[in-house]
XYZ file of C-alpha atoms in Angstrom:
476
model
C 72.890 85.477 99.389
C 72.854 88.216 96.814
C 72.191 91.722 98.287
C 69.507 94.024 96.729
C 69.858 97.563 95.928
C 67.349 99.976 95.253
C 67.923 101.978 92.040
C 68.862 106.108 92.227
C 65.568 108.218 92.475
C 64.758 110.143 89.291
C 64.817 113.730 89.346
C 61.652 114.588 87.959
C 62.398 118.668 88.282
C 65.199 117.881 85.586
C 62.853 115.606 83.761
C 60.118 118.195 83.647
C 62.484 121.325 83.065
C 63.967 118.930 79.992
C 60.317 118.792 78.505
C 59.495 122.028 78.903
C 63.157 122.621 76.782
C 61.934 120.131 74.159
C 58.814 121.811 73.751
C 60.526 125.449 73.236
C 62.797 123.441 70.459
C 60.287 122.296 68.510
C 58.532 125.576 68.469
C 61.595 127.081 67.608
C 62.399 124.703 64.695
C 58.682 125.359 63.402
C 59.164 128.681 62.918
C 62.217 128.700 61.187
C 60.922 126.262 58.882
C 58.031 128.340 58.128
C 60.252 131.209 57.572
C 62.491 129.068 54.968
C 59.404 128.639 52.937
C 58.377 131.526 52.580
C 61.993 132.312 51.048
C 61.636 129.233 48.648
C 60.785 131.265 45.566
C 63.408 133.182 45.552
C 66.893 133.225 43.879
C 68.904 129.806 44.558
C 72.094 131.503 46.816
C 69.585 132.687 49.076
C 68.073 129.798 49.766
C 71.029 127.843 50.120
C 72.342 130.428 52.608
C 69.396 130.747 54.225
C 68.625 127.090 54.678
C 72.422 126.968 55.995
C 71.616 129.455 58.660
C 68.572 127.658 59.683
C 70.120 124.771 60.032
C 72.590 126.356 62.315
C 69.730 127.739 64.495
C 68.342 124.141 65.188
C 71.693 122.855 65.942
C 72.050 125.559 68.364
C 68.701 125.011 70.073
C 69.335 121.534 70.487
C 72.391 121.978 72.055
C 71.043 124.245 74.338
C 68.126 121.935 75.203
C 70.650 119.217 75.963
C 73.111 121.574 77.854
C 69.782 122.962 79.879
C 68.686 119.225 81.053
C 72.094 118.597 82.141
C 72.610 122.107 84.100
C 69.208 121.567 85.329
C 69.946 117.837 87.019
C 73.491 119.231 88.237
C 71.885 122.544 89.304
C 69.001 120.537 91.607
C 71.848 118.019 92.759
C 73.678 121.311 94.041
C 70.371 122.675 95.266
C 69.547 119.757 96.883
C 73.239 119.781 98.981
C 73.179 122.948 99.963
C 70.904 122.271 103.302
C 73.598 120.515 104.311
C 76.788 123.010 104.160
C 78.294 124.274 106.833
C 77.624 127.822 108.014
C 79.579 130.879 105.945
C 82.860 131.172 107.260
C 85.908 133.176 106.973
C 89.498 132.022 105.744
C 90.822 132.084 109.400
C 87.346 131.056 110.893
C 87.413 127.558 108.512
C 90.969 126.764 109.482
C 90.062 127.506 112.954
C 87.396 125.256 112.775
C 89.073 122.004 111.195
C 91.868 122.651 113.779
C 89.707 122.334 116.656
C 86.542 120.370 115.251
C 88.102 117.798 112.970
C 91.597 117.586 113.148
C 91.098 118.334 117.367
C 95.375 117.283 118.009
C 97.602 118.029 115.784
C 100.325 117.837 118.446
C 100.209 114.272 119.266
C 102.122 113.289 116.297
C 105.534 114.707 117.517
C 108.628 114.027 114.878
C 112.237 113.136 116.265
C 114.262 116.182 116.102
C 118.281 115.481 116.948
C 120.329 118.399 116.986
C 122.574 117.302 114.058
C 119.904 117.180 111.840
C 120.492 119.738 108.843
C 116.435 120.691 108.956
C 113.202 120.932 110.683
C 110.601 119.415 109.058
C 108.212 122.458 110.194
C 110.891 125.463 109.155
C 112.317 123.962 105.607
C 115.129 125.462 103.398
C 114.274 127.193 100.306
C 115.848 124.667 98.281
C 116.001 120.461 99.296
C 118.962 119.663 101.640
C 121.477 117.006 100.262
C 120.086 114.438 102.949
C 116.174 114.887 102.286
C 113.805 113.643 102.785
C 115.999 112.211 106.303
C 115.320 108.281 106.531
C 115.410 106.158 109.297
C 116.236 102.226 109.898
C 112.928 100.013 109.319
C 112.854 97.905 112.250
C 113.607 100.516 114.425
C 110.356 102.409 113.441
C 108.476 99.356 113.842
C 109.718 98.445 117.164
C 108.959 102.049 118.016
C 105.368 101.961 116.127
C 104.228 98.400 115.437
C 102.264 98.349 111.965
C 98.825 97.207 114.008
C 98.704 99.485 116.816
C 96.033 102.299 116.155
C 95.516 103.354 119.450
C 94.848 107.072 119.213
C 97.392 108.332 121.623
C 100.702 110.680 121.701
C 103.817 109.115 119.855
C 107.388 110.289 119.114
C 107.161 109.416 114.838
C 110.240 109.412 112.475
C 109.512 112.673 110.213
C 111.420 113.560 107.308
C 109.320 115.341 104.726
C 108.579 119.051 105.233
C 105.214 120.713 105.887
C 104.274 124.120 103.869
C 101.396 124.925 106.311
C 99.125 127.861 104.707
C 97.801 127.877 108.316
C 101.290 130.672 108.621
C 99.649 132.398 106.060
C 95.924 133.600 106.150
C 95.328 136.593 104.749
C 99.113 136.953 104.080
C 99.232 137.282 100.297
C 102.750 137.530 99.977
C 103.386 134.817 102.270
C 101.174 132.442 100.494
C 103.146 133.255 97.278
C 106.550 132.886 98.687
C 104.843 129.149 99.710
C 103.614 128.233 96.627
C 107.093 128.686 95.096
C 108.871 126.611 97.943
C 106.345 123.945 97.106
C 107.110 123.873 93.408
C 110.804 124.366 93.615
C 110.588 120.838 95.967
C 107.989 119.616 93.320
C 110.135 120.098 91.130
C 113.453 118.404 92.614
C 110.474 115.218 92.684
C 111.246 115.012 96.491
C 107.953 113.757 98.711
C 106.480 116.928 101.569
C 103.258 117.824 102.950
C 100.438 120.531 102.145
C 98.767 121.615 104.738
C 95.803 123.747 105.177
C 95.263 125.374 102.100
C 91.713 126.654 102.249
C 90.853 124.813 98.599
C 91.405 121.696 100.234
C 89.795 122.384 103.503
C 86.475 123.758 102.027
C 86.200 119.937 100.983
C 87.439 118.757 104.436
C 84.940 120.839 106.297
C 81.735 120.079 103.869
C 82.562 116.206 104.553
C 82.344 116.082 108.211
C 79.568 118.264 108.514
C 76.594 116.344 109.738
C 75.359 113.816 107.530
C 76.436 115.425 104.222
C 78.175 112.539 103.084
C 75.810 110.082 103.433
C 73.317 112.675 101.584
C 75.797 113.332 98.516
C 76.519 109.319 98.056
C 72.993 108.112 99.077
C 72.517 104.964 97.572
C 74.573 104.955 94.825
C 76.321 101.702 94.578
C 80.530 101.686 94.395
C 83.405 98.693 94.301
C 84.416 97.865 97.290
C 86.905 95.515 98.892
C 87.329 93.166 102.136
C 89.914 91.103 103.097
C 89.529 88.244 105.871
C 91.872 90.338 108.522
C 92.933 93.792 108.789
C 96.209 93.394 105.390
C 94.419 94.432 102.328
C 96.793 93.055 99.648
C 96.209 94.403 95.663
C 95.626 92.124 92.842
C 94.678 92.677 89.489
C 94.446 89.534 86.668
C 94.434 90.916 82.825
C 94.234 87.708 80.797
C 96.930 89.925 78.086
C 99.273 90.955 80.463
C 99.052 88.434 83.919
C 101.146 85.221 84.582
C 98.659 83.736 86.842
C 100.729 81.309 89.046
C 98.813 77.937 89.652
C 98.479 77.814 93.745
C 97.512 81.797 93.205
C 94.507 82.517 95.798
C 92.621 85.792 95.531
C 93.845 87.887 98.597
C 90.799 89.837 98.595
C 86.755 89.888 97.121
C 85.321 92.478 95.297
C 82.618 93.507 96.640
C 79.537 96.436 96.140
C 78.789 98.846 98.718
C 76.819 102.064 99.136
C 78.330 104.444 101.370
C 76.043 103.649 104.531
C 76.349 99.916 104.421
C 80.452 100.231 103.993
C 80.547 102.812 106.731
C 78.511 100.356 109.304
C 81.236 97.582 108.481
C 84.024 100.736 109.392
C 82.430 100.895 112.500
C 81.700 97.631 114.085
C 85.147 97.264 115.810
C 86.584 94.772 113.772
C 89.616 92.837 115.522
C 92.941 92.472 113.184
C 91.810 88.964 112.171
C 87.978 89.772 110.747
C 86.911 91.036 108.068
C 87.731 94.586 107.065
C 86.939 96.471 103.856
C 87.204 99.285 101.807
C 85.176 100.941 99.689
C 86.219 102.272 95.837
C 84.851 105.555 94.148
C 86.234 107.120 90.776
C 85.773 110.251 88.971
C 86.778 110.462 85.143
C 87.205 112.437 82.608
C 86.174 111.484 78.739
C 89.032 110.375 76.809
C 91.951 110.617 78.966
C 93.295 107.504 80.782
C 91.678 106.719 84.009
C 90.869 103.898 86.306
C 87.358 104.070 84.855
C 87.492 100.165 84.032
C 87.243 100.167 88.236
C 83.370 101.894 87.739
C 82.438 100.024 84.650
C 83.537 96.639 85.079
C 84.832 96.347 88.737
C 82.754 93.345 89.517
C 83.692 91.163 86.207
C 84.624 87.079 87.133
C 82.831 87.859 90.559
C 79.394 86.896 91.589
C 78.166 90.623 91.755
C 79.334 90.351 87.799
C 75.917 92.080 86.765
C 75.792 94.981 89.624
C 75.864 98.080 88.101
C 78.709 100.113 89.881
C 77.828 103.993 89.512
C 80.218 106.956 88.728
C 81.709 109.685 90.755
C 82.224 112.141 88.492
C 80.798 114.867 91.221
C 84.515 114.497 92.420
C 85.680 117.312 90.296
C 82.673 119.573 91.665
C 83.768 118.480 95.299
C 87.710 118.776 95.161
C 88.315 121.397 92.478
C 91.732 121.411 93.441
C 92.003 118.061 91.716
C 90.398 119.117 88.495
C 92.623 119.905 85.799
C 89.642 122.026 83.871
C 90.112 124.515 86.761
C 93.614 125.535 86.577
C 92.655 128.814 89.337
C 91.883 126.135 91.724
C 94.176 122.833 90.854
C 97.680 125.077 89.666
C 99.522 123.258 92.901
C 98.168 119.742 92.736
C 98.184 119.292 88.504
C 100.535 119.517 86.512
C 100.138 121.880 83.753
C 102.505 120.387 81.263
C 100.976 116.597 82.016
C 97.013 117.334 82.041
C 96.074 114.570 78.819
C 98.089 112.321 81.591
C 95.819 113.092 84.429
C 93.655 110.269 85.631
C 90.767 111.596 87.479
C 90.358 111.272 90.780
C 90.312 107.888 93.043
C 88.901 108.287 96.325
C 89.164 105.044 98.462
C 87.606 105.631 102.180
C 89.284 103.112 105.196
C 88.230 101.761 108.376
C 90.700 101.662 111.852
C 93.332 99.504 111.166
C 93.219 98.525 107.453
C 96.531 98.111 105.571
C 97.295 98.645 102.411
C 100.655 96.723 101.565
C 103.807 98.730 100.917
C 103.991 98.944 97.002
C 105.038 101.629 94.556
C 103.202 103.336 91.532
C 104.711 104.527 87.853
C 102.863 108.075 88.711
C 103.353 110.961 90.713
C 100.379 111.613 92.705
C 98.970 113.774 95.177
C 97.068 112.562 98.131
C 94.502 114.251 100.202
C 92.861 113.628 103.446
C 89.583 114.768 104.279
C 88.803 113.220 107.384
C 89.902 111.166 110.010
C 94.177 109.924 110.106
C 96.640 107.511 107.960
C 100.012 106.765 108.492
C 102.015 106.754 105.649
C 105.448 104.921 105.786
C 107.563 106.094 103.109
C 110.997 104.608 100.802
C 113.216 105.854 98.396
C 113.120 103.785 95.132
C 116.421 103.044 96.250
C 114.815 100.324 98.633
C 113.719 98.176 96.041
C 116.320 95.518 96.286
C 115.128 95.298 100.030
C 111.215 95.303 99.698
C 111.271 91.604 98.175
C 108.348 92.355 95.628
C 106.103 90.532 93.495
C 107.701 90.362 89.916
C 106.132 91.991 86.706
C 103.111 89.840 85.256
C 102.554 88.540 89.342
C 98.581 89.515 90.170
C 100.338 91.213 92.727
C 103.109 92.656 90.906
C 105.153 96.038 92.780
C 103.705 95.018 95.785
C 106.053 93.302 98.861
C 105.920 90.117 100.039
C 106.701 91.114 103.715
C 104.017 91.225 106.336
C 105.470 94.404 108.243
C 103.323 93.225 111.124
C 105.368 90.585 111.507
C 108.573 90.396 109.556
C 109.867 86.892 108.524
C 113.980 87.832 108.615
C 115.085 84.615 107.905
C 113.023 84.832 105.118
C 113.827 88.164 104.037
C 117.362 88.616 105.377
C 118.029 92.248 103.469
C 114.488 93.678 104.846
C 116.732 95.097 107.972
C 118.644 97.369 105.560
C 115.507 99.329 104.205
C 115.227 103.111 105.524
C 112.155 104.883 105.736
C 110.313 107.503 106.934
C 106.752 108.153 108.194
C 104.190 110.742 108.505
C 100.607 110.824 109.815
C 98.186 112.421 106.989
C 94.876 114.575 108.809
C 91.775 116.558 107.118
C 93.613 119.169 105.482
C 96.581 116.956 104.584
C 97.621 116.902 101.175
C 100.919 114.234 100.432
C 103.351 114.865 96.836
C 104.462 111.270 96.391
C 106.825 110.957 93.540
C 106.877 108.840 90.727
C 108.503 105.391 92.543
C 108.182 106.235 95.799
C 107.545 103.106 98.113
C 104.366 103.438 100.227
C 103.090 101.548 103.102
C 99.291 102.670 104.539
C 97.914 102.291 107.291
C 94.507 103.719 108.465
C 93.923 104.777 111.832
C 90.840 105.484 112.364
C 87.456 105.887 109.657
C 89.141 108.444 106.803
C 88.511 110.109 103.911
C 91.620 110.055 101.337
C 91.176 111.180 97.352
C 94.549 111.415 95.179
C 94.339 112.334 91.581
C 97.905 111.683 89.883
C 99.255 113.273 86.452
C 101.849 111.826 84.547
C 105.324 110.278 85.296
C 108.728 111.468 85.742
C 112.152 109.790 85.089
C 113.846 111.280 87.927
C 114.156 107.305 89.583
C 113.631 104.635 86.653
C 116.969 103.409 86.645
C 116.484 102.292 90.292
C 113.211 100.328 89.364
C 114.223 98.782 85.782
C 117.435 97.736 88.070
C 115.270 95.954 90.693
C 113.248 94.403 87.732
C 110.153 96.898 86.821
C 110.318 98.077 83.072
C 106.677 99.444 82.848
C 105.787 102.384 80.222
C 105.660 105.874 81.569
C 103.347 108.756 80.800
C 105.481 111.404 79.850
């Protein structure tokens, strides 16, 4: 049976403020007229120039009437959010708080440290040891860490990537510079690490898991979402130009449309591995750059919800400025400035306990945020790719592997053995550089919050992936 939605409220304060606008335009306009007219008589360049300047000054006012009505419904929106903010709080008092409130134990995630190892993933090098990121046999992780457990306990994980923690450095301006060049210098060597606390990202954190605020910002706007019949959420994508559809090929998954509240009551209803979990899909984009925007317009096209209207989520850029490329102050570590007409907005998919997305690579480099609740990330070197067994170019499934990691066929897939990884658990405050080609296996561990924007691509490990197969253009 198809599901009903109601439709967004009006806002009749922007509606009345745009009238009252409209009304001061035409008044405006009236005037100048009558002024023109009363210049008529006189010698031709005048009234060319002044009819030119006229014209000007009802071009302007109509702008501003335009610009007014659209301040006015962003300014109420605001308005309207701001009973819902946390109290004022200081650098040190906000980091306290997502420490203790949100994150609660950091120190249950505790990375294997040998003493041979050339690094400690809390105390990096200036510059990226030979051996980074350090990598670590496949099964042995997953004998260690099986892919479905979720259990929120204390667990021994296989770290490599370094953490620049700005928690070292409140109201340390000098330290916080010397960390913002670490991070670019490993930015820059296109090596994967981990931002954590910097107080841009954890203003977001702490607005989003204060009271309801969430379900107040989304409301009943409706998004894409997602489910799968058991707890493997496997991509597909058919484009009737570019897709080899095989024959026997069975959608993994159904689109689906969700407001916030009715995703987050599937999230919590304890789903086992083998029921249904889901998803739930919202974009933010930018006019004229490339985006997944086709996700928000036509995310529901050959399914039966083919006439829902999906909304927007452009408020992303107003609720993660650090992702916004229009506010360099705020974004400098997380765009890049040279790749900005590459940037893609910003993607924000939220995940229920247990939920997997399938280990699979992208052609851009893109950094990922959490902003509440935990995901695992296992990570590979594009090197891998001969070992991840993945769906070919054209496949509706194409860069994606054909392994279940929950339970690995080896006869199957003899060379899956011979794949080294590494892992790391992403909490509010989190933010994960993930190169261009990096492999990436998710898994969510409890309800979470993740947003990545990504910007462009990088060469640094093409060969690898044309040698495995992939020739795909990049954005450079």
């Amino acid at each position: 049976m198809r599901r009903r939605h109601n439709l967004p409220i009006h806002n009749s304060t922007s509606t009345t403020t745009a009238n009252k606008n409209a009304s001061r335009t035409t008044k405006t306009s009236n005037r100048v007229l009558n002024l023109m007219s009363q210049f008529y008589s006189k010698r031709s360049t005048t009234k060319i120039l002044f009819l030119f300047c006229g014209l000007l000054l009802i071009v302007f006012r109509l702008g501003m009437y335009y610009g007014s009505s659209r301040r006015t419904s962003t300014k109420t929106t605001v308005t309207n959010h701001r009973l819902l903010l946390p109290p004022v709080r200081t650098d040190l008092e906000r980091l306290q708080h997502v420490e203790q409130t949100i994150v609660q134990n950091r120190e249950k995630y505790i990375p294997i440290q040998q003493p041979s190892d050339t690094y400690h993933v809390f105390h990096c090098p200036p510059l990226p040891p030979p051996d980074y990121p350090r990598e670590y046999p496949i099964m042995d992780m997953l004998e260690q860490w099986p892919i479905d457990d979720v259990t929120d306990t204390e667990r021994t994980i296989h770290q490599g990537l370094c953490v620049f923690d700005f928690g070292s450095a409140v109201n340390n301006l000098t330290a916080q510079v010397a960390l913002q060049h670490q991070i670019r210098t490993y930015q820059r060597a296109e090596v994967p690490f981990i931002i954590r606390n910097d107080d841009k990202v954890l203003r977001t954190a702490e607005r989003w898991n204060h009271g309801d605020y969430m379900d107040q910002l989304l409301s009943s706007k409706i998004y894409r979402g997602e489910i799968s019949p058991t707890n493997h959420m496997m991509y597909w994508n058919i484009n009737s130009k570019w897709t080899k559809v095989p024959e026997d090929f069975k959608r993994p998954t159904e689109m689906h449309p969700f407001t916030f509240a009715e995703w987050k009551k599937l999230a919590n209803s304890g789903a086992a591995f083998n029921e249904e979990h889901a998803y739930i899909r919202m974009d933010a984009c930018e006019e004229g750059r490339p985006c997944d925007s086709s996700y928000r317009r036509n995310g529901m096209a050959g399914t039966k919800y083919a006439t829902t209207q999906i909304d927007n989520a452009d408020f992303w850029f107003d609720e993660m400025p650090f992702f916004d490329p229009n506010r360099p102050d705020e974004s400098e570590l997380y765009v890049m400035a040279a790749q900005k007409q590459y940037h893609r907005g910003i993607q924000c998919r939220f995940g229920m306990a247990g939920l997997i997305a399938e280990n699979h690579f992208d052609s851009d480099r893109n950094f990922i945020a959490v902003l509440g609740g935990e995901r695992r990330y296992i990570l590979g070197h594009p090197k891998n790719c001969p070992n991840m067994y993945l769906y070919p170019m054209h496949h509706p499934m194409e860069r994606h592997s054909h392994i279940d990691w929950s339970s690995p066929d080896l006869e199957k897939f003899p060379n899956f053995p011979s794949t080294t990884v590494n892992e790391v658990v992403l909490q509010a405050g989190d933010v994960l550089y993930l190169p261009t080609h990096w492999f990436h296996h998710i898994v969510s561990l409890n309800l979470n919050y993740q947003c990545n924007a990504r910007s462009g691509s990088t060469t640094t490990y093409q060969k690898l992936i044309q040698e495995c197969g992939f020739k795909y253009k990049l954005y450079l």
